């Protein structure tokens, strides 16, 4: 094993200089976090206007899937060509994808354009973290990370409100166009203020695991396509679905073999030798699976069944967001002071499972107050999980593997969201279309035979009372199914959380002891 060249030492920067350089990162973070939150309240209207109910889940799945696959690629390109350059290129790709989404004329185009947008989004977060790591030494990084994390509540609260208002008063297309001025501002600020003096031209050869990336993309896409198309586009026992699952299985096996022999694997399989790391990623997968499903499908219930506008459905998500933020921030303070964290994943999975089950009990008579209470329960659960699982994963790897561990953890959580949207979307669409075809024949009674897939919340109000009642019951059946099955999946996360070992956090014990504990966890994992 050859020695790697020492990392360049950054010249000391004043807090003012760091904040100035970080200003572009803050705008980029806002850009990345806002996108999904703005689009979610607009989805019912988008699906109605473009007429593609069966593609509903793919609006989010395509974006998240592309982002997950692209993330490790952007990290390698940053090492090779410079983080500032690749970071700006990823923003440009994201903005091009946003503009294309805004001009989409059908759901197929929108799904493909969202995937393109996701390719750029994959470089946003990894670019932000990489650049921040070059600006600020580890000893000082915590307080500046707090500045970055302050963007999250702004996007969580403001995103649904902006998305709902745009949909109600302008056009859903501006849910994508709004990224353009914000992205242009980010590009200008980054170009003019971000000067990475520590970036040096690499003389050693940078090996990119192209084989691993290609096989990873193939098996994930085949898996998600099989889940999405099964029972809707094709029968589960059709040759198309069987072939997709077979290719996915073969691709996964090939990926594991490739990564075991790769010089610089895109996913470090050795990280999973640590039991805590593996268990925390399992819990994070479950959290990502259920969180994205809730954000994307809860507005369907709020707008079609409870009769809320897109703006109000965004407002109605605030109890979930406030509960998530409060628990995440409060839990972080408790962990910092006590060094104890094992209880959080256990309590979090319990609250998450209970919240999802409560959502599955909603019907046409459920009030907004009742659904808000359910959201608080779920938000408290997610808040216990999101930051804690990340902390456990980072604390479970050696310092030299910290970047790879964080990247792998983020990839698994994002993959959970992508697969969750595909599975839950397939369940919702199958249940909804089945009920509508059986009861209503798949046509609108007052729109000259127009397909139900073109129904928007506003158009629903113009239909006869019997039709409205039947449609709302169909939506309830669909949301019941996805939330019930989601609550069952949380049992896996709950079981995994019990086996997490409370290894002392680095900083709460001398560094040598923390390293020794992490090494012991790898060599002798607890049962």
Short mmCIF file of C-alpha atoms in Angstrom, two decimals:
data_model
loop_
_atom_site.label_atom_id
_atom_site.label_comp_id
_atom_site.label_asym_id
_atom_site.label_seq_id
_atom_site.Cartn_x
_atom_site.Cartn_y
_atom_site.Cartn_z
CA UNK A 1 0.00 0.00 0.00
CA UNK A 2 1.52 3.29 -1.08
CA UNK A 3 1.46 6.40 1.06
CA UNK A 4 -0.96 9.09 -0.04
CA UNK A 5 0.35 12.65 -0.31
CA UNK A 6 -0.44 14.78 2.68
CA UNK A 7 -3.48 17.00 2.38
CA UNK A 8 -2.57 20.65 1.92
CA UNK A 9 -2.95 22.80 4.97
CA UNK A 10 -5.46 25.59 4.50
CA UNK A 11 -4.33 29.06 5.41
CA UNK A 12 -6.17 30.49 8.39
CA UNK A 13 -9.34 32.32 7.39
CA UNK A 14 -11.29 34.75 9.53
CA UNK A 15 -14.92 33.90 10.33
CA UNK A 16 -16.00 36.72 8.01
CA UNK A 17 -13.99 35.27 5.13
CA UNK A 18 -15.41 31.79 5.74
CA UNK A 19 -19.01 33.02 5.90
CA UNK A 20 -18.48 35.02 2.70
CA UNK A 21 -17.11 31.96 0.92
CA UNK A 22 -19.94 29.82 2.36
CA UNK A 23 -22.67 32.16 1.12
CA UNK A 24 -22.81 30.41 -2.25
CA UNK A 25 -22.94 27.02 -0.49
CA UNK A 26 -25.89 28.20 1.57
CA UNK A 27 -27.80 29.24 -1.55
CA UNK A 28 -26.94 25.90 -3.19
CA UNK A 29 -28.12 24.02 -0.09
CA UNK A 30 -31.39 25.92 -0.22
CA UNK A 31 -31.70 25.03 -3.90
CA UNK A 32 -31.19 21.33 -3.21
CA UNK A 33 -33.49 21.14 -0.19
CA UNK A 34 -36.32 23.24 -1.63
CA UNK A 35 -36.88 21.29 -4.83
CA UNK A 36 -38.72 18.23 -3.56
CA UNK A 37 -40.62 20.24 -0.96
CA UNK A 38 -41.92 22.66 -3.61
CA UNK A 39 -42.89 19.95 -6.10
CA UNK A 40 -44.83 17.70 -3.68
CA UNK A 41 -47.92 19.97 -3.21
CA UNK A 42 -48.10 20.50 -6.99
CA UNK A 43 -48.19 16.78 -7.86
CA UNK A 44 -51.98 16.27 -7.84
CA UNK A 45 -52.40 19.16 -10.30
CA UNK A 46 -49.43 18.05 -12.41
CA UNK A 47 -50.78 14.50 -12.71
CA UNK A 48 -54.25 15.77 -13.58
CA UNK A 49 -53.05 18.18 -16.30
CA UNK A 50 -50.53 15.81 -17.87
CA UNK A 51 -52.80 12.77 -17.50
CA UNK A 52 -50.42 10.17 -16.12
CA UNK A 53 -51.57 8.82 -12.76
CA UNK A 54 -49.65 5.57 -13.28
CA UNK A 55 -46.41 7.58 -13.54
CA UNK A 56 -47.03 9.56 -10.33
CA UNK A 57 -44.38 7.86 -8.22
CA UNK A 58 -41.77 8.18 -10.97
CA UNK A 59 -41.79 11.98 -10.72
CA UNK A 60 -39.98 11.52 -7.41
CA UNK A 61 -38.42 8.11 -8.00
CA UNK A 62 -36.59 9.14 -11.18
CA UNK A 63 -35.15 12.20 -9.46
CA UNK A 64 -34.02 10.41 -6.30
CA UNK A 65 -32.70 7.37 -8.17
CA UNK A 66 -30.58 9.48 -10.53
CA UNK A 67 -29.33 11.57 -7.62
CA UNK A 68 -28.33 8.47 -5.64
CA UNK A 69 -26.39 6.92 -8.53
CA UNK A 70 -24.71 10.22 -9.46
CA UNK A 71 -23.53 11.12 -5.94
CA UNK A 72 -20.38 8.92 -5.82
CA UNK A 73 -19.52 9.91 -9.40
CA UNK A 74 -19.53 13.62 -8.56
CA UNK A 75 -17.32 12.92 -5.55
CA UNK A 76 -14.69 11.23 -7.73
CA UNK A 77 -14.89 13.95 -10.40
CA UNK A 78 -14.33 16.58 -7.71
CA UNK A 79 -11.12 14.84 -6.64
CA UNK A 80 -9.95 14.66 -10.25
CA UNK A 81 -10.91 18.07 -11.68
CA UNK A 82 -11.42 20.28 -8.63
CA UNK A 83 -14.43 20.63 -6.35
CA UNK A 84 -15.37 24.19 -7.29
CA UNK A 85 -15.48 23.40 -11.01
CA UNK A 86 -17.49 20.19 -10.71
CA UNK A 87 -19.78 21.80 -8.12
CA UNK A 88 -20.68 24.60 -10.54
CA UNK A 89 -21.18 22.12 -13.40
CA UNK A 90 -23.62 20.12 -11.26
CA UNK A 91 -25.62 23.29 -10.56
CA UNK A 92 -25.79 24.04 -14.29
CA UNK A 93 -27.08 20.51 -15.02
CA UNK A 94 -29.64 20.89 -12.25
CA UNK A 95 -30.89 24.18 -13.71
CA UNK A 96 -31.12 22.73 -17.24
CA UNK A 97 -33.17 19.86 -15.81
CA UNK A 98 -35.41 22.31 -13.96
CA UNK A 99 -36.10 24.28 -17.16
CA UNK A 100 -36.88 21.08 -19.06
CA UNK A 101 -39.30 19.95 -16.34
CA UNK A 102 -41.12 23.25 -16.65
CA UNK A 103 -41.79 22.74 -20.39
CA UNK A 104 -42.76 19.04 -20.13
CA UNK A 105 -45.89 18.22 -22.15
CA UNK A 106 -46.64 14.77 -20.72
CA UNK A 107 -45.74 12.62 -17.75
CA UNK A 108 -43.15 10.58 -19.66
CA UNK A 109 -41.21 13.74 -20.53
CA UNK A 110 -41.51 15.00 -16.96
CA UNK A 111 -40.14 11.75 -15.53
CA UNK A 112 -37.13 11.79 -17.86
CA UNK A 113 -36.45 15.47 -17.21
CA UNK A 114 -36.70 14.91 -13.45
CA UNK A 115 -34.12 12.14 -13.76
CA UNK A 116 -31.82 14.53 -15.64
CA UNK A 117 -32.38 17.11 -12.92
CA UNK A 118 -31.48 14.44 -10.36
CA UNK A 119 -28.11 13.86 -12.03
CA UNK A 120 -27.23 17.46 -11.24
CA UNK A 121 -28.77 17.27 -7.76
CA UNK A 122 -26.41 14.40 -6.94
CA UNK A 123 -23.51 16.84 -7.19
CA UNK A 124 -25.09 19.54 -5.03
CA UNK A 125 -24.91 17.97 -1.59
CA UNK A 126 -21.64 16.12 -2.16
CA UNK A 127 -20.16 19.36 -3.54
CA UNK A 128 -21.35 21.37 -0.56
CA UNK A 129 -19.83 18.93 1.93
CA UNK A 130 -16.56 18.63 -0.02
CA UNK A 131 -16.08 22.38 -0.39
CA UNK A 132 -16.94 22.99 3.26
CA UNK A 133 -14.34 20.39 4.22
CA UNK A 134 -11.71 22.33 2.27
CA UNK A 135 -12.71 25.70 3.72
CA UNK A 136 -12.82 24.81 7.40
CA UNK A 137 -10.55 22.50 9.42
CA UNK A 138 -12.30 19.69 11.34
CA UNK A 139 -11.76 21.37 14.71
CA UNK A 140 -13.87 24.38 13.64
CA UNK A 141 -16.28 22.68 11.26
CA UNK A 142 -19.10 21.98 13.72
CA UNK A 143 -20.19 25.57 14.26
CA UNK A 144 -20.22 26.30 10.53
CA UNK A 145 -22.22 23.13 9.87
CA UNK A 146 -24.85 24.68 12.14
CA UNK A 147 -25.15 27.55 9.68
CA UNK A 148 -25.67 25.09 6.84
CA UNK A 149 -28.23 23.04 8.77
CA UNK A 150 -30.29 26.18 9.44
CA UNK A 151 -31.28 26.02 5.77
CA UNK A 152 -33.16 22.76 6.34
CA UNK A 153 -36.05 24.17 8.43
CA UNK A 154 -36.41 27.07 5.99
CA UNK A 155 -36.85 24.64 3.09
CA UNK A 156 -39.07 22.24 5.02
CA UNK A 157 -41.47 24.96 6.07
CA UNK A 158 -41.17 27.34 3.13
CA UNK A 159 -41.02 24.73 0.36
CA UNK A 160 -44.58 23.37 0.68
CA UNK A 161 -45.94 26.89 1.12
CA UNK A 162 -44.19 28.21 -1.97
CA UNK A 163 -45.09 25.15 -4.02
CA UNK A 164 -48.73 25.32 -3.00
CA UNK A 165 -49.01 29.07 -3.65
CA UNK A 166 -47.36 28.76 -7.07
CA UNK A 167 -49.71 25.93 -8.05
CA UNK A 168 -52.83 27.79 -6.90
CA UNK A 169 -52.01 31.26 -8.19
CA UNK A 170 -49.50 30.94 -11.04
CA UNK A 171 -48.81 27.56 -12.63
CA UNK A 172 -47.29 24.29 -11.48
CA UNK A 173 -44.57 24.85 -14.08
CA UNK A 174 -43.13 27.62 -11.95
CA UNK A 175 -42.47 25.06 -9.22
CA UNK A 176 -39.52 24.18 -11.50
CA UNK A 177 -38.80 27.60 -13.01
CA UNK A 178 -38.32 29.07 -9.53
CA UNK A 179 -35.01 27.16 -9.37
CA UNK A 180 -33.55 29.22 -12.22
CA UNK A 181 -33.02 32.61 -10.52
CA UNK A 182 -31.97 30.91 -7.29
CA UNK A 183 -29.46 28.73 -9.15
CA UNK A 184 -28.12 31.69 -11.12
CA UNK A 185 -27.54 33.53 -7.83
CA UNK A 186 -25.71 30.49 -6.43
CA UNK A 187 -23.47 30.27 -9.49
CA UNK A 188 -22.58 33.97 -9.34
CA UNK A 189 -21.84 33.94 -5.62
CA UNK A 190 -19.75 30.75 -5.84
CA UNK A 191 -17.78 32.05 -8.82
CA UNK A 192 -17.06 35.42 -7.20
CA UNK A 193 -16.46 34.47 -3.54
CA UNK A 194 -15.28 30.86 -3.42
CA UNK A 195 -11.52 30.57 -3.80
CA UNK A 196 -10.21 27.15 -2.77
CA UNK A 197 -6.52 27.83 -2.21
CA UNK A 198 -6.03 24.30 -0.86
CA UNK A 199 -6.95 22.64 -4.16
CA UNK A 200 -3.86 21.36 -5.89
CA UNK A 201 -3.48 19.58 -9.16
CA UNK A 202 -3.34 15.85 -8.61
CA UNK A 203 -0.33 14.08 -10.05
CA UNK A 204 -1.35 10.55 -9.14
CA UNK A 205 -3.80 8.63 -11.29
CA UNK A 206 -7.38 8.81 -10.04
CA UNK A 207 -9.20 5.54 -10.58
CA UNK A 208 -12.93 5.78 -11.17
CA UNK A 209 -14.91 2.60 -10.65
CA UNK A 210 -16.83 2.88 -13.93
CA UNK A 211 -17.70 -0.83 -13.98
CA UNK A 212 -19.18 -0.62 -10.51
CA UNK A 213 -21.11 2.54 -11.36
CA UNK A 214 -22.53 1.00 -14.54
CA UNK A 215 -23.59 -2.25 -12.88
CA UNK A 216 -24.99 -0.35 -9.88
CA UNK A 217 -27.15 1.76 -12.20
CA UNK A 218 -28.41 -1.27 -14.12
CA UNK A 219 -29.51 -3.37 -11.17
CA UNK A 220 -31.15 -0.48 -9.30
CA UNK A 221 -33.06 0.71 -12.39
CA UNK A 222 -34.20 -2.84 -13.23
CA UNK A 223 -35.33 -3.40 -9.65
CA UNK A 224 -37.31 -0.16 -9.48
CA UNK A 225 -38.82 -0.71 -12.95
CA UNK A 226 -39.91 -4.20 -11.98
CA UNK A 227 -41.55 -2.95 -8.80
CA UNK A 228 -43.25 -0.04 -10.56
CA UNK A 229 -44.51 -1.92 -13.63
CA UNK A 230 -45.49 -5.13 -11.85
CA UNK A 231 -49.28 -5.44 -11.64
CA UNK A 232 -49.86 -2.23 -13.62
CA UNK A 233 -48.08 -2.21 -16.98
CA UNK A 234 -47.45 -5.98 -16.93
CA UNK A 235 -48.60 -8.95 -14.88
CA UNK A 236 -46.28 -10.01 -12.06
CA UNK A 237 -45.65 -13.36 -13.77
CA UNK A 238 -45.06 -11.83 -17.22
CA UNK A 239 -41.72 -12.36 -18.92
CA UNK A 240 -41.00 -8.63 -18.79
CA UNK A 241 -41.22 -8.41 -14.99
CA UNK A 242 -39.43 -11.73 -14.44
CA UNK A 243 -36.61 -10.57 -16.72
CA UNK A 244 -36.27 -7.25 -14.89
CA UNK A 245 -36.00 -8.95 -11.51
CA UNK A 246 -33.58 -11.55 -12.88
CA UNK A 247 -31.32 -8.83 -14.31
CA UNK A 248 -31.54 -6.93 -11.01
CA UNK A 249 -30.50 -10.02 -9.03
CA UNK A 250 -27.65 -10.85 -11.40
CA UNK A 251 -26.57 -7.20 -11.39
CA UNK A 252 -26.50 -7.05 -7.59
CA UNK A 253 -24.35 -10.19 -7.41
CA UNK A 254 -22.00 -8.83 -10.10
CA UNK A 255 -21.80 -5.48 -8.30
CA UNK A 256 -20.70 -7.15 -5.08
CA UNK A 257 -18.01 -9.14 -6.91
CA UNK A 258 -16.77 -6.03 -8.76
CA UNK A 259 -16.62 -3.92 -5.60
CA UNK A 260 -14.67 -6.58 -3.71
CA UNK A 261 -11.86 -6.32 -6.28
CA UNK A 262 -12.07 -2.62 -7.19
CA UNK A 263 -9.12 -0.35 -6.40
CA UNK A 264 -11.42 2.51 -5.35
CA UNK A 265 -14.91 0.97 -5.03
CA UNK A 266 -17.91 3.24 -5.42
CA UNK A 267 -19.42 1.54 -2.35
CA UNK A 268 -16.93 0.35 0.26
CA UNK A 269 -18.21 -3.10 1.23
CA UNK A 270 -15.66 -3.32 4.07
CA UNK A 271 -17.68 -0.68 5.93
CA UNK A 272 -20.46 -3.20 6.51
CA UNK A 273 -18.09 -5.35 8.60
CA UNK A 274 -19.00 -2.96 11.40
CA UNK A 275 -22.30 -4.09 12.90
CA UNK A 276 -23.32 -0.63 14.09
CA UNK A 277 -22.73 0.82 10.63
CA UNK A 278 -24.84 -1.89 9.00
CA UNK A 279 -27.69 -1.56 11.51
CA UNK A 280 -27.77 2.25 11.27
CA UNK A 281 -28.00 2.07 7.47
CA UNK A 282 -30.88 -0.42 7.76
CA UNK A 283 -32.76 2.00 10.01
CA UNK A 284 -31.92 4.91 7.68
CA UNK A 285 -33.18 2.90 4.67
CA UNK A 286 -36.51 2.39 6.45
CA UNK A 287 -36.70 6.10 7.39
CA UNK A 288 -36.01 7.19 3.80
CA UNK A 289 -38.50 4.64 2.45
CA UNK A 290 -41.35 5.94 4.60
CA UNK A 291 -40.52 9.66 4.65
CA UNK A 292 -40.53 10.19 0.89
CA UNK A 293 -43.68 8.10 0.52
CA UNK A 294 -45.47 10.26 3.07
CA UNK A 295 -44.35 13.58 1.59
CA UNK A 296 -45.43 12.53 -1.91
CA UNK A 297 -48.75 10.79 -1.19
CA UNK A 298 -50.17 12.63 1.83
CA UNK A 299 -51.05 15.67 -0.35
CA UNK A 300 -53.20 13.32 -2.47
CA UNK A 301 -55.38 12.67 0.57
CA UNK A 302 -55.36 16.29 1.69
CA UNK A 303 -56.38 17.72 -1.68
CA UNK A 304 -58.73 15.06 -3.04
CA UNK A 305 -60.39 13.88 0.18
CA UNK A 306 -60.12 16.81 2.59
CA UNK A 307 -60.66 19.32 -0.22
CA UNK A 308 -57.66 21.49 0.58
CA UNK A 309 -55.88 23.67 -1.94
CA UNK A 310 -52.27 23.03 -2.88
CA UNK A 311 -51.23 25.96 -0.67
CA UNK A 312 -53.16 24.61 2.29
CA UNK A 313 -51.83 21.08 1.79
CA UNK A 314 -48.36 22.59 2.06
CA UNK A 315 -49.36 24.35 5.27
CA UNK A 316 -50.86 21.14 6.62
CA UNK A 317 -47.46 19.41 6.37
CA UNK A 318 -46.02 21.88 8.89
CA UNK A 319 -46.88 19.79 12.01
CA UNK A 320 -44.74 16.97 10.60
CA UNK A 321 -41.88 19.32 9.76
CA UNK A 322 -41.95 21.19 13.09
CA UNK A 323 -42.03 17.92 15.04
CA UNK A 324 -39.14 16.53 12.96
CA UNK A 325 -37.03 19.67 13.50
CA UNK A 326 -37.78 19.92 17.23
CA UNK A 327 -36.84 16.30 17.91
CA UNK A 328 -33.78 16.41 15.67
CA UNK A 329 -32.39 19.57 17.30
CA UNK A 330 -33.37 18.56 20.83
CA UNK A 331 -32.06 15.04 20.39
CA UNK A 332 -28.76 16.38 19.10
CA UNK A 333 -28.39 18.53 22.24
CA UNK A 334 -29.13 15.57 24.51
CA UNK A 335 -26.64 13.33 22.71
CA UNK A 336 -23.94 16.04 22.81
CA UNK A 337 -24.35 16.49 26.57
CA UNK A 338 -24.77 12.85 27.61
CA UNK A 339 -23.08 10.84 24.87
CA UNK A 340 -26.04 8.45 24.98
CA UNK A 341 -27.91 7.67 21.78
CA UNK A 342 -29.16 4.07 21.66
CA UNK A 343 -32.68 4.97 22.85
CA UNK A 344 -33.29 7.35 19.95
CA UNK A 345 -33.49 4.76 17.12
CA UNK A 346 -35.73 2.54 19.27
CA UNK A 347 -38.12 5.33 20.25
CA UNK A 348 -37.95 6.79 16.74
CA UNK A 349 -38.99 3.58 14.99
CA UNK A 350 -41.84 3.07 17.47
CA UNK A 351 -43.20 6.58 16.86
CA UNK A 352 -42.68 6.26 13.10
CA UNK A 353 -44.55 2.95 12.98
CA UNK A 354 -47.40 4.27 15.13
CA UNK A 355 -47.67 7.42 13.01
CA UNK A 356 -47.87 5.44 9.78
CA UNK A 357 -50.46 3.10 11.22
CA UNK A 358 -52.56 6.08 12.35
CA UNK A 359 -52.35 7.45 8.80
CA UNK A 360 -53.68 4.12 7.52
CA UNK A 361 -56.84 4.60 9.61
CA UNK A 362 -57.81 7.88 7.95
CA UNK A 363 -61.08 7.98 6.01
CA UNK A 364 -63.30 10.54 4.32
CA UNK A 365 -64.42 11.86 7.71
CA UNK A 366 -60.92 12.42 9.14
CA UNK A 367 -60.49 16.06 10.16
CA UNK A 368 -57.42 18.16 9.44
CA UNK A 369 -56.82 18.43 13.20
CA UNK A 370 -56.74 14.65 13.54
CA UNK A 371 -54.38 14.20 10.58
CA UNK A 372 -52.16 16.95 12.06
CA UNK A 373 -51.86 14.95 15.28
CA UNK A 374 -50.88 11.89 13.26
CA UNK A 375 -48.22 13.96 11.48
CA UNK A 376 -46.77 15.12 14.80
CA UNK A 377 -46.34 11.51 15.90
CA UNK A 378 -44.61 10.59 12.66
CA UNK A 379 -42.48 13.74 12.67
CA UNK A 380 -41.27 13.00 16.19
CA UNK A 381 -40.24 9.53 15.04
CA UNK A 382 -38.37 10.78 11.97
CA UNK A 383 -36.63 13.44 14.06
CA UNK A 384 -35.27 10.74 16.36
CA UNK A 385 -33.86 8.86 13.37
CA UNK A 386 -32.53 11.22 10.72
CA UNK A 387 -29.54 12.77 12.51
CA UNK A 388 -28.97 9.97 15.03
CA UNK A 389 -28.51 7.23 12.44
CA UNK A 390 -26.05 9.43 10.55
CA UNK A 391 -24.13 10.06 13.77
CA UNK A 392 -23.97 6.33 14.56
CA UNK A 393 -22.76 5.52 11.05
CA UNK A 394 -19.99 8.14 11.19
CA UNK A 395 -18.93 7.08 14.67
CA UNK A 396 -18.75 3.44 13.55
CA UNK A 397 -15.98 3.90 10.98
CA UNK A 398 -12.35 4.86 11.36
CA UNK A 399 -11.38 8.45 10.68
CA UNK A 400 -9.71 7.52 7.40
CA UNK A 401 -13.02 6.04 6.15
CA UNK A 402 -15.23 8.90 7.35
CA UNK A 403 -15.91 10.28 3.87
CA UNK A 404 -16.61 6.88 2.34
CA UNK A 405 -18.81 5.94 5.27
CA UNK A 406 -20.88 9.11 5.05
CA UNK A 407 -21.28 8.71 1.29
CA UNK A 408 -22.35 5.08 1.57
CA UNK A 409 -24.81 5.88 4.35
CA UNK A 410 -26.34 8.72 2.33
CA UNK A 411 -26.58 6.49 -0.73
CA UNK A 412 -28.46 3.77 1.19
CA UNK A 413 -30.89 6.27 2.71
CA UNK A 414 -31.54 7.84 -0.69
CA UNK A 415 -31.96 4.40 -2.23
CA UNK A 416 -34.55 3.67 0.44
CA UNK A 417 -36.49 6.75 -0.66
CA UNK A 418 -36.29 5.74 -4.31
CA UNK A 419 -37.40 2.15 -3.76
CA UNK A 420 -40.02 3.33 -1.27
CA UNK A 421 -41.58 5.68 -3.78
CA UNK A 422 -41.61 2.92 -6.40
CA UNK A 423 -43.20 0.30 -4.14
CA UNK A 424 -45.66 2.59 -2.40
CA UNK A 425 -46.50 4.31 -5.68
CA UNK A 426 -47.21 0.96 -7.30
CA UNK A 427 -49.46 -0.05 -4.40
CA UNK A 428 -51.29 3.29 -4.43
CA UNK A 429 -51.80 3.37 -8.19
CA UNK A 430 -52.92 -0.27 -8.36
CA UNK A 431 -55.39 0.17 -5.50
CA UNK A 432 -56.74 3.51 -6.77
CA UNK A 433 -57.17 2.55 -10.43
CA UNK A 434 -58.68 -0.79 -9.46
CA UNK A 435 -61.33 0.88 -7.32
CA UNK A 436 -62.06 3.54 -9.93
CA UNK A 437 -62.35 1.10 -12.81
CA UNK A 438 -64.66 -1.13 -10.80
CA UNK A 439 -66.95 1.63 -9.53
CA UNK A 440 -66.69 4.36 -12.18
CA UNK A 441 -65.50 2.70 -15.39
CA UNK A 442 -62.41 4.91 -15.60
CA UNK A 443 -64.23 7.92 -17.12
CA UNK A 444 -65.39 11.30 -15.84
CA UNK A 445 -69.18 11.71 -16.08
CA UNK A 446 -69.06 15.45 -16.83
CA UNK A 447 -66.05 15.74 -19.11
CA UNK A 448 -67.19 14.07 -22.32
CA UNK A 449 -65.58 10.75 -21.48
CA UNK A 450 -62.26 12.23 -20.38
CA UNK A 451 -60.05 9.78 -18.48
CA UNK A 452 -60.02 9.83 -14.68
CA UNK A 453 -56.23 10.00 -14.91
CA UNK A 454 -56.70 13.63 -16.04
CA UNK A 455 -58.61 14.54 -12.87
CA UNK A 456 -57.30 17.50 -10.85
CA UNK A 457 -58.52 18.58 -7.39
CA UNK A 458 -60.32 21.53 -8.97
CA UNK A 459 -61.98 19.37 -11.64
CA UNK A 460 -63.15 16.92 -8.98
CA UNK A 461 -65.29 19.66 -7.40
CA UNK A 462 -67.25 19.95 -10.66
CA UNK A 463 -68.31 16.29 -10.69
CA UNK A 464 -71.61 14.84 -9.41
CA UNK A 465 -71.75 14.04 -5.66
CA UNK A 466 -71.89 10.28 -6.23
CA UNK A 467 -68.73 10.43 -8.33
CA UNK A 468 -66.92 12.58 -5.77
CA UNK A 469 -67.83 10.15 -2.99
CA UNK A 470 -66.64 7.12 -4.99
CA UNK A 471 -63.39 8.84 -5.99
CA UNK A 472 -62.61 9.94 -2.44
CA UNK A 473 -63.19 6.42 -1.13
CA UNK A 474 -60.81 5.12 -3.81
CA UNK A 475 -58.12 7.60 -2.67
CA UNK A 476 -58.68 6.53 0.93
CA UNK A 477 -58.23 2.88 -0.10
CA UNK A 478 -54.97 3.76 -1.84
CA UNK A 479 -53.51 5.78 1.04
CA UNK A 480 -54.63 3.16 3.56
CA UNK A 481 -52.65 0.49 1.72
CA UNK A 482 -49.39 2.43 1.44
CA UNK A 483 -49.37 3.64 5.04
CA UNK A 484 -50.32 0.23 6.43
CA UNK A 485 -47.58 -1.57 4.50
CA UNK A 486 -45.14 1.20 5.44
CA UNK A 487 -45.92 0.64 9.13
CA UNK A 488 -45.16 -3.06 8.75
CA UNK A 489 -41.76 -2.28 7.19
CA UNK A 490 -40.85 -0.14 10.21
CA UNK A 491 -40.86 -3.35 12.27
CA UNK A 492 -37.60 -4.24 10.48
CA UNK A 493 -36.04 -0.94 11.54
CA UNK A 494 -37.34 -1.38 15.09
CA UNK A 495 -35.76 -4.84 15.33
CA UNK A 496 -32.45 -3.57 13.92
CA UNK A 497 -32.32 -0.65 16.38
CA UNK A 498 -32.28 -3.01 19.39
CA UNK A 499 -28.97 -4.53 18.26
CA UNK A 500 -27.15 -1.19 17.94
CA UNK A 501 -24.29 -1.08 20.43
CA UNK A 502 -23.72 2.21 22.25
CA UNK A 503 -20.07 2.76 21.33
CA UNK A 504 -18.59 5.92 22.96
CA UNK A 505 -18.73 8.91 20.63
CA UNK A 506 -15.44 10.40 19.44
CA UNK A 507 -14.83 13.44 21.55
CA UNK A 508 -16.66 12.06 24.59
CA UNK A 509 -13.63 9.84 25.29
CA UNK A 510 -9.95 10.23 24.41
CA UNK A 511 -9.39 9.76 20.66
CA UNK A 512 -7.26 6.65 21.16
CA UNK A 513 -10.00 5.02 23.18
CA UNK A 514 -12.64 5.90 20.60
CA UNK A 515 -10.52 4.46 17.80
CA UNK A 516 -9.93 1.33 19.90
CA UNK A 517 -13.68 0.96 20.51
CA UNK A 518 -14.44 1.34 16.81
CA UNK A 519 -11.80 -1.23 15.92
CA UNK A 520 -13.14 -3.61 18.54
CA UNK A 521 -16.62 -3.24 17.09
CA UNK A 522 -15.30 -4.29 13.70
CA UNK A 523 -13.31 -7.23 15.02
CA UNK A 524 -15.81 -8.43 17.64
CA UNK A 525 -19.30 -7.17 16.78
CA UNK A 526 -21.81 -7.43 19.57
CA UNK A 527 -24.65 -9.91 19.27
#
